[in-house]
Coordinates of C-alpha atoms and ligand atoms in Angstrom, one line a residue:
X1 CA 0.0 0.0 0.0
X2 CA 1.4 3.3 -0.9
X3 CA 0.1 6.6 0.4
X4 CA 0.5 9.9 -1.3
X5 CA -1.1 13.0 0.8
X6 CA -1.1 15.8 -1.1
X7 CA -1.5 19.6 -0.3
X8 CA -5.2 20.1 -2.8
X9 CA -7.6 18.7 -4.7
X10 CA -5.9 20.1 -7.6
X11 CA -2.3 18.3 -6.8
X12 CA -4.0 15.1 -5.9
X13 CA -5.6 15.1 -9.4
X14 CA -2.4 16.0 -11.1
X15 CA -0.7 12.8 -9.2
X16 CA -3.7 10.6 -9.9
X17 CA -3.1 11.6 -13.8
X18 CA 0.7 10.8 -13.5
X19 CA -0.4 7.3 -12.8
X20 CA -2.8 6.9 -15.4
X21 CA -0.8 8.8 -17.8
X22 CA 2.1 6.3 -16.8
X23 CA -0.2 3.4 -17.6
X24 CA -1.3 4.4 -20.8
X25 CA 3.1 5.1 -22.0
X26 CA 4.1 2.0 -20.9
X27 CA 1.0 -0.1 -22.4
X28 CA -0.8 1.7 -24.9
X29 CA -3.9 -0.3 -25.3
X30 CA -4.4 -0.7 -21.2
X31 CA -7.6 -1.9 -19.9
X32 CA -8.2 1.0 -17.5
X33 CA -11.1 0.5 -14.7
X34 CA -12.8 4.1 -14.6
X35 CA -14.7 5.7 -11.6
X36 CA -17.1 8.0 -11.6
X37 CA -18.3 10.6 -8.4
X38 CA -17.1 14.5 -7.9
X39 CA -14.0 13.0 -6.4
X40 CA -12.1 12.4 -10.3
X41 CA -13.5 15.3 -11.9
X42 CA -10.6 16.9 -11.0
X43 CA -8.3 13.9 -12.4
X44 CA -10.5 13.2 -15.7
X45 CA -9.9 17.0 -16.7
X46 CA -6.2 16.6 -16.2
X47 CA -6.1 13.8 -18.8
X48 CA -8.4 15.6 -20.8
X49 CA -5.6 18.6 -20.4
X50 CA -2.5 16.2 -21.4
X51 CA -4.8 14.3 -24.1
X52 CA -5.5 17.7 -25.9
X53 CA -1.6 19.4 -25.5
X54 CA -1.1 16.0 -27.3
X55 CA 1.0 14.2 -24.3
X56 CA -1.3 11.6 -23.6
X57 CA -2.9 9.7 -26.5
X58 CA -6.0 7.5 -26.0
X59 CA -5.9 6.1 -29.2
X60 CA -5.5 2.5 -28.2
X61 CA -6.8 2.5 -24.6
X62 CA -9.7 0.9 -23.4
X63 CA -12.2 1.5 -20.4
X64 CA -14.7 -0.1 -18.1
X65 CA -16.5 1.6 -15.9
X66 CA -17.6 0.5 -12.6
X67 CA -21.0 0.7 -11.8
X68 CA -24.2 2.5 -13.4
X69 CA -28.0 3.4 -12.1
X70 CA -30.1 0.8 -12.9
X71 CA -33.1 2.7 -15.3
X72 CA -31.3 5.4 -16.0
X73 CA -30.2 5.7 -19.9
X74 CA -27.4 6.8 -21.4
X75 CA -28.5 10.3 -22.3
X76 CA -30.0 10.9 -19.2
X77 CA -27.4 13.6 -17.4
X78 CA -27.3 11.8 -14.1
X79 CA -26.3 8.6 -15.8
X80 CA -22.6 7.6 -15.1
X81 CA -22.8 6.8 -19.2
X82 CA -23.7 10.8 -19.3
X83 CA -21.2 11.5 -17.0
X84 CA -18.2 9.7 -19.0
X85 CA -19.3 10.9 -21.6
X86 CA -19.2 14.5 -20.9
X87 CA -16.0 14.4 -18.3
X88 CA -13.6 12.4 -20.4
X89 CA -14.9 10.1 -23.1
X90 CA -16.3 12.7 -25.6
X91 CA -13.1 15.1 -25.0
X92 CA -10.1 12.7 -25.6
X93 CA -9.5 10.6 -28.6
X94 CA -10.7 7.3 -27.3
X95 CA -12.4 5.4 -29.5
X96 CA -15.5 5.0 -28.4
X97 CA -16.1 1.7 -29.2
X98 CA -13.1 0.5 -27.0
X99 CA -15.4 2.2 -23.6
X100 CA -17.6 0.3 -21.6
X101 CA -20.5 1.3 -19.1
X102 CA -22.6 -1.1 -17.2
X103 CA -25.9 -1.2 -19.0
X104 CA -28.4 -0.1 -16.0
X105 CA -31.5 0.0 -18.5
X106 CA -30.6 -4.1 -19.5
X107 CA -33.9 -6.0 -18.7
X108 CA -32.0 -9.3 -17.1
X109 CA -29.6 -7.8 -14.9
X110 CA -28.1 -10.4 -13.7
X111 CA -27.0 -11.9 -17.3
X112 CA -25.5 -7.9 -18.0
X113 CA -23.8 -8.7 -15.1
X114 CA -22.4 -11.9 -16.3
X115 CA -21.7 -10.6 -20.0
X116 CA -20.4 -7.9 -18.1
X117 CA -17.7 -9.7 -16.2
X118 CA -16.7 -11.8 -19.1
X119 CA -15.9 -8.9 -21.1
X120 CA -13.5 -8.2 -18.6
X121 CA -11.7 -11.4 -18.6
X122 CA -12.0 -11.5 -22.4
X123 CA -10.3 -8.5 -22.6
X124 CA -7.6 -9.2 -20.1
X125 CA -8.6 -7.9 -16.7
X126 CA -7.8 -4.7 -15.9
X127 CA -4.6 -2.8 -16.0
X128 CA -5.1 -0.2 -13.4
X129 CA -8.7 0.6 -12.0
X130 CA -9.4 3.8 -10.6
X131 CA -11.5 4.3 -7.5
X132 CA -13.2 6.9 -4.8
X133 CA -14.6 5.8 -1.8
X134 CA -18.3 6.5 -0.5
X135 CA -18.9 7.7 3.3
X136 CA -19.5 4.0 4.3
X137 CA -16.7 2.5 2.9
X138 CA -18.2 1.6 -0.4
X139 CA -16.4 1.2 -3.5
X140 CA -18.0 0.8 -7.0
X141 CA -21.5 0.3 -5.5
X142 CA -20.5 -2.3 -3.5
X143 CA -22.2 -1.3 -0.3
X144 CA -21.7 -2.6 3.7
X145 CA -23.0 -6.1 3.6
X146 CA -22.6 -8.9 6.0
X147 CA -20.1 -10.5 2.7
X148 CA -18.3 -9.4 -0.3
X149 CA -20.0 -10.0 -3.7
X150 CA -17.4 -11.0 -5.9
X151 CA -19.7 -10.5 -9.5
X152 CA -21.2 -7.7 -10.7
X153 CA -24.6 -7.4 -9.6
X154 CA -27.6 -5.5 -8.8
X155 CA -27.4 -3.8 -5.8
X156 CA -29.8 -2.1 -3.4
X157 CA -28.7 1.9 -2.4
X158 CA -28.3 2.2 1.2
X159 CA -29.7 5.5 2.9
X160 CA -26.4 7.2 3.3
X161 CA -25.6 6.6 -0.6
X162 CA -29.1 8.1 -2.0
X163 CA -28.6 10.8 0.5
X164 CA -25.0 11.5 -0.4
X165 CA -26.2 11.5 -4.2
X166 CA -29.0 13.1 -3.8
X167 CA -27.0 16.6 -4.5
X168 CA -26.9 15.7 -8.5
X169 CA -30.8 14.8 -8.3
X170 CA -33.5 17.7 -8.3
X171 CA -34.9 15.6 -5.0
X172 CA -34.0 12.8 -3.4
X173 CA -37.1 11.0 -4.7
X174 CA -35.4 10.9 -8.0
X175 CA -32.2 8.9 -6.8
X176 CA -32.4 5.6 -8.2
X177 CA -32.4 3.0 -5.8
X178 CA -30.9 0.0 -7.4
X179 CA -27.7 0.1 -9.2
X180 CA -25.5 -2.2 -10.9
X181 CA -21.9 -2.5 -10.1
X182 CA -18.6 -4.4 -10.7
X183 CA -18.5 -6.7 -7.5
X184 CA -15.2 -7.2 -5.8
X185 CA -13.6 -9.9 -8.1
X186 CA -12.9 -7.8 -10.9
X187 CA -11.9 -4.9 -8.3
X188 CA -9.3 -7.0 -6.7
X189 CA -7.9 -8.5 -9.9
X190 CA -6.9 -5.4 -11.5
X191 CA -3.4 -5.3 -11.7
X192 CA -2.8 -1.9 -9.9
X193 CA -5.4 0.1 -8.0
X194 CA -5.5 3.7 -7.7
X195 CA -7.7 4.8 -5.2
X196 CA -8.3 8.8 -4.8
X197 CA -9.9 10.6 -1.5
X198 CA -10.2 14.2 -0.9
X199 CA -11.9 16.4 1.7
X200 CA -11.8 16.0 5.3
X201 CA -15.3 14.3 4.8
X202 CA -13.5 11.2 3.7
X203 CA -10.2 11.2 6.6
X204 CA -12.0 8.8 8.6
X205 CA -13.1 6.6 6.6
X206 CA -10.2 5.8 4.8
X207 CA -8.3 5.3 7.9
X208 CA -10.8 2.9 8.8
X209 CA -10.6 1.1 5.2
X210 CA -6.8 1.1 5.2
X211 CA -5.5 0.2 9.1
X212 CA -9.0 -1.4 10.3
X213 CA -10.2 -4.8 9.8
X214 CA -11.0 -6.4 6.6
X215 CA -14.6 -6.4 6.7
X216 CA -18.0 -5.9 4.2
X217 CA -19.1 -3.8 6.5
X218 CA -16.6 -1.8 4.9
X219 CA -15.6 -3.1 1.3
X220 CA -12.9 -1.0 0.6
X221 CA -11.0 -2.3 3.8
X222 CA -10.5 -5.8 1.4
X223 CA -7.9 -3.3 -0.6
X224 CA -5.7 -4.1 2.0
X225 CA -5.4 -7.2 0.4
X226 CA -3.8 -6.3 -3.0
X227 CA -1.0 -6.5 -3.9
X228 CA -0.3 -3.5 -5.5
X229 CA -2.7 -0.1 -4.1
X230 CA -1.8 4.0 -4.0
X231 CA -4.1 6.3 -2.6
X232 CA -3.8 9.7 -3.2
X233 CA -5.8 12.2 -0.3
X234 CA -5.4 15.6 0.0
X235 CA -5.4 14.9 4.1
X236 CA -3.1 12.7 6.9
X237 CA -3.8 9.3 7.2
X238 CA -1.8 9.1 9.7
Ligands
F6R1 C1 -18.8 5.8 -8.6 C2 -18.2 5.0 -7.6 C3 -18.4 5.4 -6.2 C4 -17.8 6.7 -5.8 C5 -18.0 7.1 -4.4 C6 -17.5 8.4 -4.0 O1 -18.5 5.3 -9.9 O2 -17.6 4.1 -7.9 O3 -17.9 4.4 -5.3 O4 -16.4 6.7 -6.1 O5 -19.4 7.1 -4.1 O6 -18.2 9.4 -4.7 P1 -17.7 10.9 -4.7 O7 -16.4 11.0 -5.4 O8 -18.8 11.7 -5.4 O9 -17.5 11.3 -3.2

């Protein structure tokens, strides 16, 4: 596990490009693992930045994403398909072909969630997947459980996470309260896994993630497992 604590939002999104931007030199056509959230807003307009001054090219690269709304569509602006789109997808030259959302819309979630994880594996696994962290601990949309879920699945919002979206929403009545996300296989067989926190919102729980037990109460305390983790914050986690 390696920590980097930076001094902004703005320097921990600068790192959190470095490492992607590494990623992409060394192996052009990376599988990357892409989050969505406020928290790599910051980091996707970075790459946009480099992609555009013409030092990062996307040509080759392909994406999955980690989790989407289940019956939202793709053009609807809280979608994490809207979201890609309009952060990173629609400003770099991927090809957008080589992208991949989870389809929240598909009528048999549970086979989109099998297709889903065999496209993974098809393609490789990932390269170097990209995560924030929710209040409780949740990454993806893997939420506090009493065990991990290692496929991607349908999930059911808790409280905290509707509330804690509910700022993108006109009223909380419009979150969607099912999603479906990558489970914690897929997570935890990406090669490298770049995990970025910011605000003193987040201090505690990623203390509790990194130096407490491994739990699904907390899912993101099983990174401790991997082999190969760096989380950027823009606070101590000491
Ligand atoms: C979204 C995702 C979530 C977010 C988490 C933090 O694709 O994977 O786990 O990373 O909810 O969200 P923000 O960055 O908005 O605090």
């Amino acid at each position: 596990m390696k920590f980097i604590v930076t001094k902004s939002y703005e320097e921990m999104s600068r790192k959190g490009a470095d490492l992607i931007g590494a990623q992409v030199l060394v192996k052009p056509n990376c599988l990357l693992g892409l989050a969505t959230g406020s928290t790599p807003i910051g980091l996707y307009a970075e790459l946009v930045r480099r992609n555009q001054e013409g030092s990062l090219d996307f040509s080759k690269v392909r994406s999955v994403n980690l989790d989407e709304y289940c019956g939202l569509s793709p053009e609807s602006d809280q979608s994490y398909h809207y979201f890609m789109n309009y952060h990173l997808f629609s400003k770099v030259n991927i090809p957008f072909e080589n992208t991949r959302v989870p389809n929240g819309l598909a009528e048999d979630l549970a086979q989109e969630g099998l297709a889903y994880d065999a496209y993974i594996a098809q393609q490789g696994g990932i390269d170097l997947q990209l995560l924030g962290i929710g209040h409780n601990g949740h990454i993806g949309f893997n939420e506090p459980d009493d065990v991990f879920t290692a496929a991607t699945h349908c999930v059911d919002l808790t409280e905290s996470t509707i509330t804690a979206n509910a700022r993108l929403f006109a009223s909380i009545d419009e979150v969607p309260t099912k999603a479906i996300t990558m489970g914690m296989r897929s997570i935890m067989a990406a090669k490298k896994i770049l995990l970025v926190a910011n605000g003193l919102g987040k201090q505690e729980i990623v203390k509790q993630a990194f130096f407490g037990p491994v739990t699904p109460k907390c899912p993101a305390s099983l990174l401790q497992l991997h082999p190969d983790v760096t989380v950027i914050t823009d606070f101590d986690v000491e």
